């Protein structure tokens, strides 16, 4: 058992699986904070017990905090939104290049993006789905099959997980970023996009809307409303004025992104 001089930050998934241990540690004087990314879909009773026993709760967004309160009632929650790392602005591509940076998972809705892009084949563009193929191999196979089914192998690349220079190359080539997860606590890919001066499409009702904020650097879509994503992509691809407006807003947003130092300061203030 940890001694009373210790402060611990436990991930919500771990903490919710061990509420008795959380209570035991807190009862002996250990300060146990729970970092809850989002309310758990399963075992709300265990989650509630762990949250009640903890010294405090940290969430990465107001959206995630609201979901937790809706599930468990009033909670005193510290919101510490993720920071962004300063990056060089993207140069873009011809034809326009679209990126979706997320592991290939059903929640991330890459199939929805592929389907929408399949209805814009009369326009010039390329796209890259950048994320792990191993998190859900069956879904990843479905995404690749959809690309082949629509004959888009030469236009949509399924890159797998990228890091370092390979990932930066994709960011610097990009003109538009898409994160249309069905649920998202915050959406760090949105902040990374804005750090590169790249506008973003996100799904309404998720924490990604909070990450995009009121920057005007893209838009939040009501999905899966029929044709909404396709129509938005088509509008952007065919309207240079819209491209310039979103791009200008994204470049402006770079100057106002929160750094990780601010995130750390919020957490440290709470812990002390």
Short mmCIF file of C-alpha atoms in Angstrom, two decimals:
data_model
loop_
_atom_site.label_atom_id
_atom_site.label_comp_id
_atom_site.label_asym_id
_atom_site.label_seq_id
_atom_site.Cartn_x
_atom_site.Cartn_y
_atom_site.Cartn_z
CA UNK A 1 0.00 0.00 0.00
CA UNK A 2 1.31 3.47 -0.82
CA UNK A 3 2.31 5.65 2.11
CA UNK A 4 0.52 8.81 3.13
CA UNK A 5 3.15 11.14 1.69
CA UNK A 6 2.36 10.05 -1.85
CA UNK A 7 0.21 11.71 -4.49
CA UNK A 8 -0.99 9.38 -7.26
CA UNK A 9 -2.71 10.11 -10.56
CA UNK A 10 -4.55 7.00 -11.74
CA UNK A 11 -6.02 6.57 -15.20
CA UNK A 12 -9.80 6.28 -15.06
CA UNK A 13 -9.82 2.85 -16.69
CA UNK A 14 -7.43 1.48 -14.06
CA UNK A 15 -9.08 3.26 -11.15
CA UNK A 16 -12.57 2.07 -12.07
CA UNK A 17 -11.33 -1.50 -11.98
CA UNK A 18 -9.98 -1.09 -8.45
CA UNK A 19 -12.34 1.11 -6.41
CA UNK A 20 -11.58 -0.71 -3.16
CA UNK A 21 -7.87 -0.14 -3.64
CA UNK A 22 -8.51 3.55 -4.32
CA UNK A 23 -10.57 3.81 -1.13
CA UNK A 24 -7.96 1.91 0.88
CA UNK A 25 -5.10 4.13 -0.29
CA UNK A 26 -7.07 7.32 0.27
CA UNK A 27 -8.09 6.10 3.73
CA UNK A 28 -4.41 5.81 4.70
CA UNK A 29 -3.66 9.36 3.57
CA UNK A 30 -2.51 8.84 -0.03
CA UNK A 31 -3.85 11.57 -2.29
CA UNK A 32 -5.39 9.70 -5.22
CA UNK A 33 -6.48 11.73 -8.24
CA UNK A 34 -8.33 10.06 -11.10
CA UNK A 35 -7.64 11.17 -14.68
CA UNK A 36 -10.95 10.39 -16.39
CA UNK A 37 -10.88 10.76 -20.17
CA UNK A 38 -14.57 9.95 -20.53
CA UNK A 39 -17.39 8.25 -18.63
CA UNK A 40 -17.12 4.48 -19.03
CA UNK A 41 -19.78 2.73 -21.07
CA UNK A 42 -19.62 -0.33 -18.80
CA UNK A 43 -19.57 -0.78 -15.01
CA UNK A 44 -20.83 2.68 -13.97
CA UNK A 45 -21.24 1.41 -10.38
CA UNK A 46 -17.53 0.65 -10.08
CA UNK A 47 -16.65 3.97 -11.68
CA UNK A 48 -18.92 5.84 -9.27
CA UNK A 49 -17.34 4.08 -6.28
CA UNK A 50 -13.82 4.92 -7.44
CA UNK A 51 -14.68 8.56 -8.12
CA UNK A 52 -16.32 8.93 -4.73
CA UNK A 53 -13.24 7.54 -2.97
CA UNK A 54 -10.71 9.67 -4.84
CA UNK A 55 -9.15 12.88 -3.60
CA UNK A 56 -10.09 14.59 -6.85
CA UNK A 57 -10.87 14.16 -10.52
CA UNK A 58 -9.13 15.57 -13.59
CA UNK A 59 -10.74 15.64 -17.05
CA UNK A 60 -9.15 16.67 -20.37
CA UNK A 61 -12.12 18.82 -21.43
CA UNK A 62 -15.29 20.49 -20.25
CA UNK A 63 -17.12 18.04 -22.54
CA UNK A 64 -15.67 15.03 -20.70
CA UNK A 65 -16.42 16.63 -17.32
CA UNK A 66 -20.04 17.25 -18.32
CA UNK A 67 -20.47 13.63 -19.41
CA UNK A 68 -19.07 12.45 -16.08
CA UNK A 69 -21.42 14.73 -14.13
CA UNK A 70 -24.37 13.57 -16.22
CA UNK A 71 -23.54 9.97 -15.34
CA UNK A 72 -22.74 10.39 -11.64
CA UNK A 73 -24.26 13.66 -10.53
CA UNK A 74 -22.34 16.67 -9.24
CA UNK A 75 -18.60 16.18 -9.19
CA UNK A 76 -15.83 18.62 -8.32
CA UNK A 77 -13.72 18.22 -11.45
CA UNK A 78 -10.54 19.98 -12.58
CA UNK A 79 -10.47 20.52 -16.35
CA UNK A 80 -6.97 20.47 -17.84
CA UNK A 81 -7.18 20.52 -21.63
CA UNK A 82 -4.24 19.03 -23.54
CA UNK A 83 -1.56 21.31 -24.87
CA UNK A 84 -0.16 21.59 -28.37
CA UNK A 85 3.44 21.50 -29.53
CA UNK A 86 4.56 24.37 -31.73
CA UNK A 87 4.96 23.25 -35.34
CA UNK A 88 5.77 24.70 -38.73
CA UNK A 89 2.75 25.59 -40.84
CA UNK A 90 1.71 23.10 -43.50
CA UNK A 91 2.56 23.89 -47.11
CA UNK A 92 -0.37 22.01 -48.61
CA UNK A 93 -0.52 20.07 -51.85
CA UNK A 94 -1.86 20.05 -55.37
CA UNK A 95 -4.24 18.39 -55.63
CA UNK A 96 -5.62 19.10 -52.15
CA UNK A 97 -4.53 16.54 -49.55
CA UNK A 98 -6.85 15.38 -46.75
CA UNK A 99 -5.60 13.61 -43.61
CA UNK A 100 -7.44 11.66 -40.91
CA UNK A 101 -5.09 10.99 -37.99
CA UNK A 102 -6.59 8.32 -35.72
CA UNK A 103 -6.26 4.60 -35.08
CA UNK A 104 -8.46 2.55 -37.39
CA UNK A 105 -11.36 1.90 -35.03
CA UNK A 106 -15.13 1.86 -35.59
CA UNK A 107 -15.53 4.87 -33.29
CA UNK A 108 -13.21 6.92 -35.50
CA UNK A 109 -15.49 6.43 -38.52
CA UNK A 110 -12.93 6.07 -41.30
CA UNK A 111 -15.47 4.02 -43.27
CA UNK A 112 -17.77 7.03 -43.22
CA UNK A 113 -14.99 9.21 -44.61
CA UNK A 114 -14.10 6.73 -47.37
CA UNK A 115 -17.76 6.55 -48.39
CA UNK A 116 -18.03 10.34 -48.54
CA UNK A 117 -14.85 10.65 -50.58
CA UNK A 118 -16.11 8.01 -53.00
CA UNK A 119 -18.82 10.48 -54.04
CA UNK A 120 -16.29 13.17 -54.94
CA UNK A 121 -14.18 11.19 -57.41
CA UNK A 122 -14.93 13.73 -60.12
CA UNK A 123 -12.79 16.24 -58.21
CA UNK A 124 -9.00 16.24 -57.70
CA UNK A 125 -7.81 15.27 -54.20
CA UNK A 126 -5.74 12.73 -52.30
CA UNK A 127 -6.20 11.46 -48.76
CA UNK A 128 -4.31 9.55 -46.08
CA UNK A 129 -5.78 7.52 -43.22
CA UNK A 130 -3.01 7.67 -40.63
CA UNK A 131 -3.26 5.39 -37.62
CA UNK A 132 -2.70 1.94 -36.21
CA UNK A 133 -4.02 -1.03 -38.18
CA UNK A 134 -3.59 -3.28 -35.13
CA UNK A 135 -6.09 -1.82 -32.66
CA UNK A 136 -9.00 -3.53 -34.46
CA UNK A 137 -7.65 -5.65 -37.35
CA UNK A 138 -11.13 -6.61 -38.56
CA UNK A 139 -12.22 -2.97 -38.89
CA UNK A 140 -8.91 -2.02 -40.49
CA UNK A 141 -9.51 -4.75 -43.08
CA UNK A 142 -13.00 -3.34 -43.72
CA UNK A 143 -11.52 0.11 -44.31
CA UNK A 144 -8.96 -1.23 -46.80
CA UNK A 145 -11.67 -3.26 -48.53
CA UNK A 146 -13.85 -0.15 -48.85
CA UNK A 147 -10.98 1.75 -50.44
CA UNK A 148 -10.53 -1.05 -52.96
CA UNK A 149 -14.27 -1.44 -53.53
CA UNK A 150 -14.51 2.19 -54.64
CA UNK A 151 -11.33 1.95 -56.73
CA UNK A 152 -9.55 4.56 -54.62
CA UNK A 153 -6.26 2.76 -54.02
CA UNK A 154 -4.37 5.46 -55.92
CA UNK A 155 -6.05 8.29 -54.05
CA UNK A 156 -6.49 7.10 -50.45
CA UNK A 157 -3.45 5.69 -48.67
CA UNK A 158 -3.92 3.64 -45.51
CA UNK A 159 -0.54 4.32 -43.97
CA UNK A 160 -0.69 2.58 -40.63
CA UNK A 161 0.75 4.33 -37.59
CA UNK A 162 3.31 7.03 -38.44
CA UNK A 163 5.76 8.88 -36.21
CA UNK A 164 8.62 11.32 -36.58
CA UNK A 165 9.46 12.63 -40.04
CA UNK A 166 6.92 10.39 -41.78
CA UNK A 167 4.07 11.88 -39.74
CA UNK A 168 5.39 15.42 -40.11
CA UNK A 169 5.57 14.93 -43.86
CA UNK A 170 1.85 14.11 -43.89
CA UNK A 171 1.04 17.16 -41.76
CA UNK A 172 3.06 19.45 -44.02
CA UNK A 173 1.35 18.10 -47.15
CA UNK A 174 -2.14 18.43 -45.69
CA UNK A 175 -4.78 21.00 -46.63
CA UNK A 176 -7.61 19.61 -44.49
CA UNK A 177 -7.85 17.35 -41.44
CA UNK A 178 -10.86 15.19 -40.56
CA UNK A 179 -11.71 13.82 -37.10
CA UNK A 180 -15.30 12.57 -37.13
CA UNK A 181 -15.22 10.16 -34.19
CA UNK A 182 -18.63 9.23 -32.80
CA UNK A 183 -17.29 9.99 -29.32
CA UNK A 184 -14.21 11.99 -28.40
CA UNK A 185 -13.17 13.36 -25.02
CA UNK A 186 -11.19 16.20 -26.62
CA UNK A 187 -9.44 15.29 -29.85
CA UNK A 188 -5.73 16.04 -29.72
CA UNK A 189 -5.55 15.56 -33.48
CA UNK A 190 -7.56 18.77 -33.76
CA UNK A 191 -4.97 20.71 -31.76
CA UNK A 192 -2.17 19.14 -33.79
CA UNK A 193 -3.94 20.15 -36.99
CA UNK A 194 -4.34 23.75 -35.85
CA UNK A 195 -0.71 23.81 -34.69
CA UNK A 196 0.17 23.12 -38.33
CA UNK A 197 -2.31 25.71 -39.61
CA UNK A 198 -4.63 23.04 -41.03
CA UNK A 199 -8.42 23.44 -40.80
CA UNK A 200 -10.47 20.57 -39.40
CA UNK A 201 -13.83 18.87 -39.86
CA UNK A 202 -15.25 17.38 -36.65
CA UNK A 203 -18.51 15.75 -35.55
CA UNK A 204 -20.99 17.71 -33.45
CA UNK A 205 -21.67 16.42 -29.95
CA UNK A 206 -18.07 15.39 -29.24
CA UNK A 207 -15.15 16.91 -27.38
CA UNK A 208 -13.50 17.60 -30.73
CA UNK A 209 -15.88 20.57 -31.07
CA UNK A 210 -14.33 22.01 -27.91
CA UNK A 211 -10.85 21.50 -29.33
CA UNK A 212 -11.81 23.34 -32.53
CA UNK A 213 -13.47 26.08 -30.51
CA UNK A 214 -14.60 29.27 -32.19
CA UNK A 215 -11.56 29.49 -34.41
CA UNK A 216 -13.52 29.34 -37.67
CA UNK A 217 -10.83 26.94 -38.90
CA UNK A 218 -13.23 24.35 -40.29
CA UNK A 219 -16.62 23.28 -39.02
CA UNK A 220 -18.56 20.81 -36.88
CA UNK A 221 -20.94 18.54 -38.78
CA UNK A 222 -24.18 16.87 -37.83
CA UNK A 223 -23.42 13.24 -38.70
CA UNK A 224 -24.30 10.76 -40.03
CA UNK A 225 -26.94 12.97 -41.64
CA UNK A 226 -27.17 11.75 -45.23
CA UNK A 227 -24.77 13.52 -47.55
CA UNK A 228 -23.60 16.07 -44.98
CA UNK A 229 -19.95 15.03 -45.01
CA UNK A 230 -19.91 14.54 -48.79
CA UNK A 231 -21.50 17.94 -49.40
CA UNK A 232 -19.09 19.69 -47.05
CA UNK A 233 -16.07 18.07 -48.68
CA UNK A 234 -17.40 18.95 -52.12
CA UNK A 235 -18.01 22.56 -51.08
CA UNK A 236 -14.50 22.88 -49.70
CA UNK A 237 -12.86 21.22 -52.71
CA UNK A 238 -14.64 23.50 -55.20
CA UNK A 239 -14.61 26.82 -53.32
CA UNK A 240 -11.19 28.55 -53.20
CA UNK A 241 -12.66 31.34 -51.04
CA UNK A 242 -13.77 28.82 -48.42
CA UNK A 243 -10.36 27.15 -48.53
CA UNK A 244 -8.65 30.50 -47.98
CA UNK A 245 -11.02 31.47 -45.17
CA UNK A 246 -10.51 28.25 -43.23
CA UNK A 247 -6.77 28.25 -43.89
CA UNK A 248 -6.41 31.84 -42.69
CA UNK A 249 -8.37 31.04 -39.53
CA UNK A 250 -6.24 27.95 -38.87
CA UNK A 251 -3.03 29.94 -39.21
CA UNK A 252 -4.41 32.55 -36.81
CA UNK A 253 -5.40 29.83 -34.33
CA UNK A 254 -1.76 28.70 -34.12
CA UNK A 255 -0.95 31.82 -32.11
CA UNK A 256 -3.56 31.06 -29.44
CA UNK A 257 -3.07 27.37 -28.74
CA UNK A 258 -2.43 26.34 -25.16
CA UNK A 259 1.01 24.85 -24.50
CA UNK A 260 1.69 21.79 -22.37
CA UNK A 261 3.25 24.03 -19.71
CA UNK A 262 -0.17 25.55 -19.05
CA UNK A 263 -1.75 22.09 -18.85
CA UNK A 264 0.90 20.98 -16.36
CA UNK A 265 0.43 24.13 -14.28
CA UNK A 266 -3.33 23.50 -14.00
CA UNK A 267 -2.73 19.93 -12.82
CA UNK A 268 0.01 20.93 -10.35
CA UNK A 269 -2.17 23.66 -8.88
CA UNK A 270 -4.92 21.13 -8.30
CA UNK A 271 -2.58 18.58 -6.73
CA UNK A 272 -1.13 21.12 -4.30
#
